[in-house]
Backbone as numpy.savetxt, mean C-alpha at the origin, in Angstrom:
# Nx Ny Nz CAx CAy CAz Cx Cy Cz
-10.43 -11.79 -11.61 -9.14 -12.55 -11.89 -8.26 -11.57 -12.73
-7.37 -12.23 -13.39 -6.32 -11.51 -14.10 -6.94 -10.42 -15.20
-8.13 -10.97 -15.75 -8.66 -10.05 -16.77 -9.13 -8.80 -16.25
-9.51 -8.69 -15.00 -9.90 -7.34 -14.39 -8.68 -6.52 -14.10
-7.66 -7.23 -14.00 -6.33 -6.45 -13.69 -5.60 -5.89 -14.92
-6.00 -6.50 -15.96 -5.21 -6.25 -17.32 -5.31 -4.73 -17.81
-6.50 -4.09 -17.65 -6.58 -2.72 -17.97 -5.66 -1.77 -17.19
-5.47 -2.04 -15.87 -4.58 -1.41 -15.01 -3.20 -1.67 -15.42
-2.88 -2.93 -15.75 -1.49 -3.25 -16.12 -1.15 -2.60 -17.40
-2.14 -2.45 -18.36 -1.89 -1.80 -19.66 -1.49 -0.37 -19.35
-2.22 0.32 -18.58 -1.97 1.74 -18.20 -0.39 1.80 -17.68
-0.18 0.99 -16.85 1.22 1.02 -16.23 2.30 0.67 -17.21
1.97 -0.34 -18.14 3.04 -0.54 -19.17 3.12 0.66 -20.00
2.02 1.30 -20.29 2.16 2.47 -21.21 2.96 3.72 -20.61
2.70 3.78 -19.32 3.27 4.89 -18.45 3.66 4.38 -17.11
4.84 3.90 -17.03 5.45 3.50 -15.68 5.31 4.35 -14.52
5.16 5.69 -14.91 5.13 6.63 -13.80 3.71 6.96 -13.35
2.81 6.18 -13.92 1.31 6.51 -13.63 1.01 6.04 -12.16
0.13 6.75 -11.52 -0.31 6.38 -10.06 -1.30 5.31 -10.15
-1.63 4.67 -11.28 -2.52 3.51 -11.35 -2.04 2.28 -10.69
-0.67 2.32 -10.32 -0.09 1.27 -9.53 -0.68 1.09 -8.20
-1.27 2.25 -7.59 -1.95 2.07 -6.37 -3.25 1.20 -6.38
-4.05 1.46 -7.43 -5.27 0.67 -7.58 -4.90 -0.76 -7.88
-3.94 -0.98 -8.72 -3.43 -2.37 -9.08 -2.93 -3.09 -7.84
-2.19 -2.40 -7.02 -1.65 -3.04 -5.90 -2.77 -3.46 -4.79
-3.82 -2.66 -4.72 -4.90 -2.87 -3.78 -5.56 -4.16 -4.25
-5.84 -4.14 -5.62 -6.62 -5.29 -6.21 -5.81 -6.58 -6.05
-4.46 -6.52 -6.20 -3.64 -7.70 -6.06 -3.72 -8.20 -4.62
-3.71 -7.25 -3.58 -3.77 -7.59 -2.23 -5.11 -8.29 -2.00
-6.19 -7.79 -2.58 -7.50 -8.46 -2.45 -7.53 -9.79 -3.05
-6.58 -10.04 -4.05 -6.60 -11.39 -4.75 -5.53 -12.41 -4.11
-5.11 -11.90 -2.93 -4.10 -12.71 -2.21 -2.67 -12.71 -2.85
-2.37 -11.74 -3.60 -1.14 -11.66 -4.28 -0.30 -10.41 -3.73
-0.04 -10.39 -2.48 0.58 -9.26 -1.90 2.02 -9.13 -2.17
2.71 -10.24 -2.62 4.06 -10.20 -2.90 4.21 -9.37 -4.22
3.29 -9.62 -5.17 3.30 -8.94 -6.40 3.00 -7.44 -6.27
2.07 -7.15 -5.38 1.61 -5.86 -4.99 2.83 -5.06 -4.31
3.56 -5.66 -3.44 4.68 -4.93 -2.96 5.65 -4.55 -4.02
5.90 -5.51 -4.96 6.94 -5.12 -6.04 6.35 -4.04 -6.88
5.07 -4.04 -7.23 4.39 -2.95 -8.08 4.52 -1.55 -7.24
4.26 -1.58 -5.96 4.31 -0.37 -5.11 5.80 0.15 -5.11
6.79 -0.60 -4.89 8.08 -0.19 -4.87 8.54 0.39 -6.15
8.23 -0.17 -7.29 8.43 0.34 -8.54 7.78 1.64 -8.79
6.45 1.70 -8.42 5.63 2.90 -8.58 6.21 4.09 -7.72
6.69 3.81 -6.58 7.22 4.85 -5.64 8.66 5.21 -6.10
9.27 4.50 -6.90 10.51 5.01 -7.64 10.22 6.20 -8.46
9.00 6.20 -9.12 8.63 7.20 -10.00 8.04 8.45 -9.24
7.16 8.07 -8.18 6.56 9.03 -7.39 6.69 8.78 -5.89
7.99 9.06 -5.47 8.37 8.78 -4.14 7.45 9.38 -2.92
6.89 10.50 -3.28 6.06 11.24 -2.20 4.50 10.96 -2.34
4.08 9.94 -3.16 2.70 9.76 -3.31 2.16 9.07 -2.13
1.40 9.77 -1.41 0.78 9.14 -0.04 0.06 7.82 -0.37
-0.92 7.83 -1.33 -1.59 6.77 -1.61 -0.78 5.51 -1.97
0.37 5.70 -2.55 1.33 4.77 -2.96 1.88 4.12 -1.73
2.29 4.99 -0.75 2.83 4.49 0.64 1.86 3.65 1.37
0.58 4.07 1.31 -0.48 3.37 1.97 -0.55 2.00 1.41
-0.69 1.90 0.06 -0.81 0.57 -0.76 0.47 -0.30 -0.44
1.72 0.27 -0.33 2.88 -0.46 0.04 2.70 -0.95 1.49
2.27 -0.17 2.37 2.09 -0.63 3.82 1.04 -1.77 3.86
-0.05 -1.73 2.97 -0.98 -2.66 2.99 -0.39 -4.11 2.49
0.37 -3.96 1.43 1.06 -5.20 0.88 1.90 -5.79 1.92
2.70 -4.97 2.64 3.57 -5.48 3.75 2.80 -6.13 4.84
1.77 -5.58 5.16 0.84 -6.02 6.24 0.18 -7.39 5.81
-0.28 -7.51 4.54 -0.78 -8.71 4.05 0.28 -9.86 3.98
1.50 -9.51 3.91 2.60 -10.54 3.93 3.19 -10.78 5.40
2.46 -10.17 6.25 2.86 -10.43 7.72 4.01 -9.64 8.12
4.42 -8.65 7.37 5.64 -7.84 7.77 5.06 -6.61 8.39
4.44 -6.75 9.66 3.74 -5.79 10.31 4.51 -4.57 10.74
5.77 -4.87 11.36 6.58 -3.75 11.82 7.00 -2.88 10.65
7.30 -3.43 9.53 7.68 -2.57 8.30 6.51 -1.83 7.88
5.29 -2.42 7.84 4.13 -1.60 7.47 3.85 -0.57 8.44
4.02 -0.73 9.66 3.85 0.26 10.67 4.83 1.36 10.54
5.94 1.06 10.10 7.12 2.11 9.98 6.66 3.10 8.89
6.22 2.43 7.71 5.81 3.25 6.59 4.74 4.07 6.87
3.67 3.58 7.67 2.60 4.46 7.91 2.79 5.49 9.04
3.64 5.12 9.99 3.95 6.20 10.97 4.69 7.35 10.29
5.60 7.04 9.56 6.25 8.07 8.73 5.34 8.96 7.98
4.40 8.40 7.32 3.36 9.07 6.43 2.42 9.81 7.38
2.00 9.33 8.52 1.03 10.07 9.28 1.81 11.36 9.83
3.14 11.23 10.18 3.89 12.40 10.74 4.03 13.42 9.62
4.26 13.01 8.34 4.58 13.96 7.40 3.27 14.56 6.76
2.28 13.81 6.74 0.93 14.29 6.21 -0.21 13.76 7.11
-0.33 14.43 8.29 -1.38 13.96 9.23 -2.86 14.05 8.66
-2.99 14.78 7.58 -4.47 14.79 7.06 -4.76 13.62 6.05
-3.80 12.82 5.82 -4.03 11.65 5.04 -4.73 10.51 5.67
-6.11 10.71 5.61 -6.96 9.82 6.54 -6.73 8.24 6.28
-6.53 7.93 5.12 -6.29 6.53 4.78 -5.25 5.76 5.47
-4.13 6.59 5.67 -2.85 6.13 6.47 -3.25 5.81 7.88
-4.21 6.62 8.46 -4.56 6.27 9.96 -5.31 5.07 9.95
-6.26 4.86 8.93 -7.11 3.63 9.00 -6.19 2.39 8.89
-5.20 2.43 8.01 -4.34 1.23 7.76 -3.50 1.00 8.99
-3.03 2.27 9.53 -2.20 2.12 10.81 -2.83 1.48 11.89
-4.19 1.74 12.00 -4.95 1.02 13.03 -5.05 -0.39 12.80
-5.31 -0.76 11.60 -5.34 -2.19 11.15 -4.07 -2.87 11.54
-2.95 -2.31 11.15 -1.53 -2.92 11.43 -1.41 -3.14 12.96
-1.57 -2.11 13.66 -1.47 -2.18 15.24 -2.40 -3.15 15.76
-3.60 -3.25 15.25 -4.46 -4.25 15.70 -3.94 -5.58 15.44
-3.52 -5.83 14.30 -2.92 -7.23 13.91 -1.66 -7.46 14.74
-1.01 -6.59 15.20 0.15 -6.68 16.04 -0.23 -6.98 17.58
-1.54 -6.82 17.75 -2.06 -7.23 19.09 -2.12 -6.21 20.11
-2.01 -4.95 19.57 -1.91 -3.79 20.46 -3.35 -2.93 20.51
-4.24 -3.62 21.12 -5.66 -2.87 21.13 -5.60 -1.49 21.61
-4.92 -1.21 22.66 -5.03 0.24 23.20 -4.53 1.25 22.18
-3.36 0.90 21.57 -2.94 1.89 20.58 -3.67 1.84 19.34
-4.32 0.71 18.95 -5.26 0.64 17.72 -6.29 1.75 17.83
-6.84 1.92 19.04 -7.81 2.83 19.25 -7.36 4.31 19.11
């Protein structure tokens, strides 16, 4: 619950530019709070606009909120700019799968 999130929130309060927002966003998604996760990602990416893991977390939050096209756009841009970022490919496959495009997901 919230108690588990508090240490991450504390780090973020102390240092808003910390990349800990990525872990917090994923935990929030797991807790069914993707709207809050999206907000935290957008704030974190203001401080670290090029952080690949931050973009992946944002895409996951968008996906969890059912905004699959937006999530796909974030991930496609990331895979083009940083093709070696394995996590982005994994989430892109998930988004494409949820959009019902089996051939492209593979």
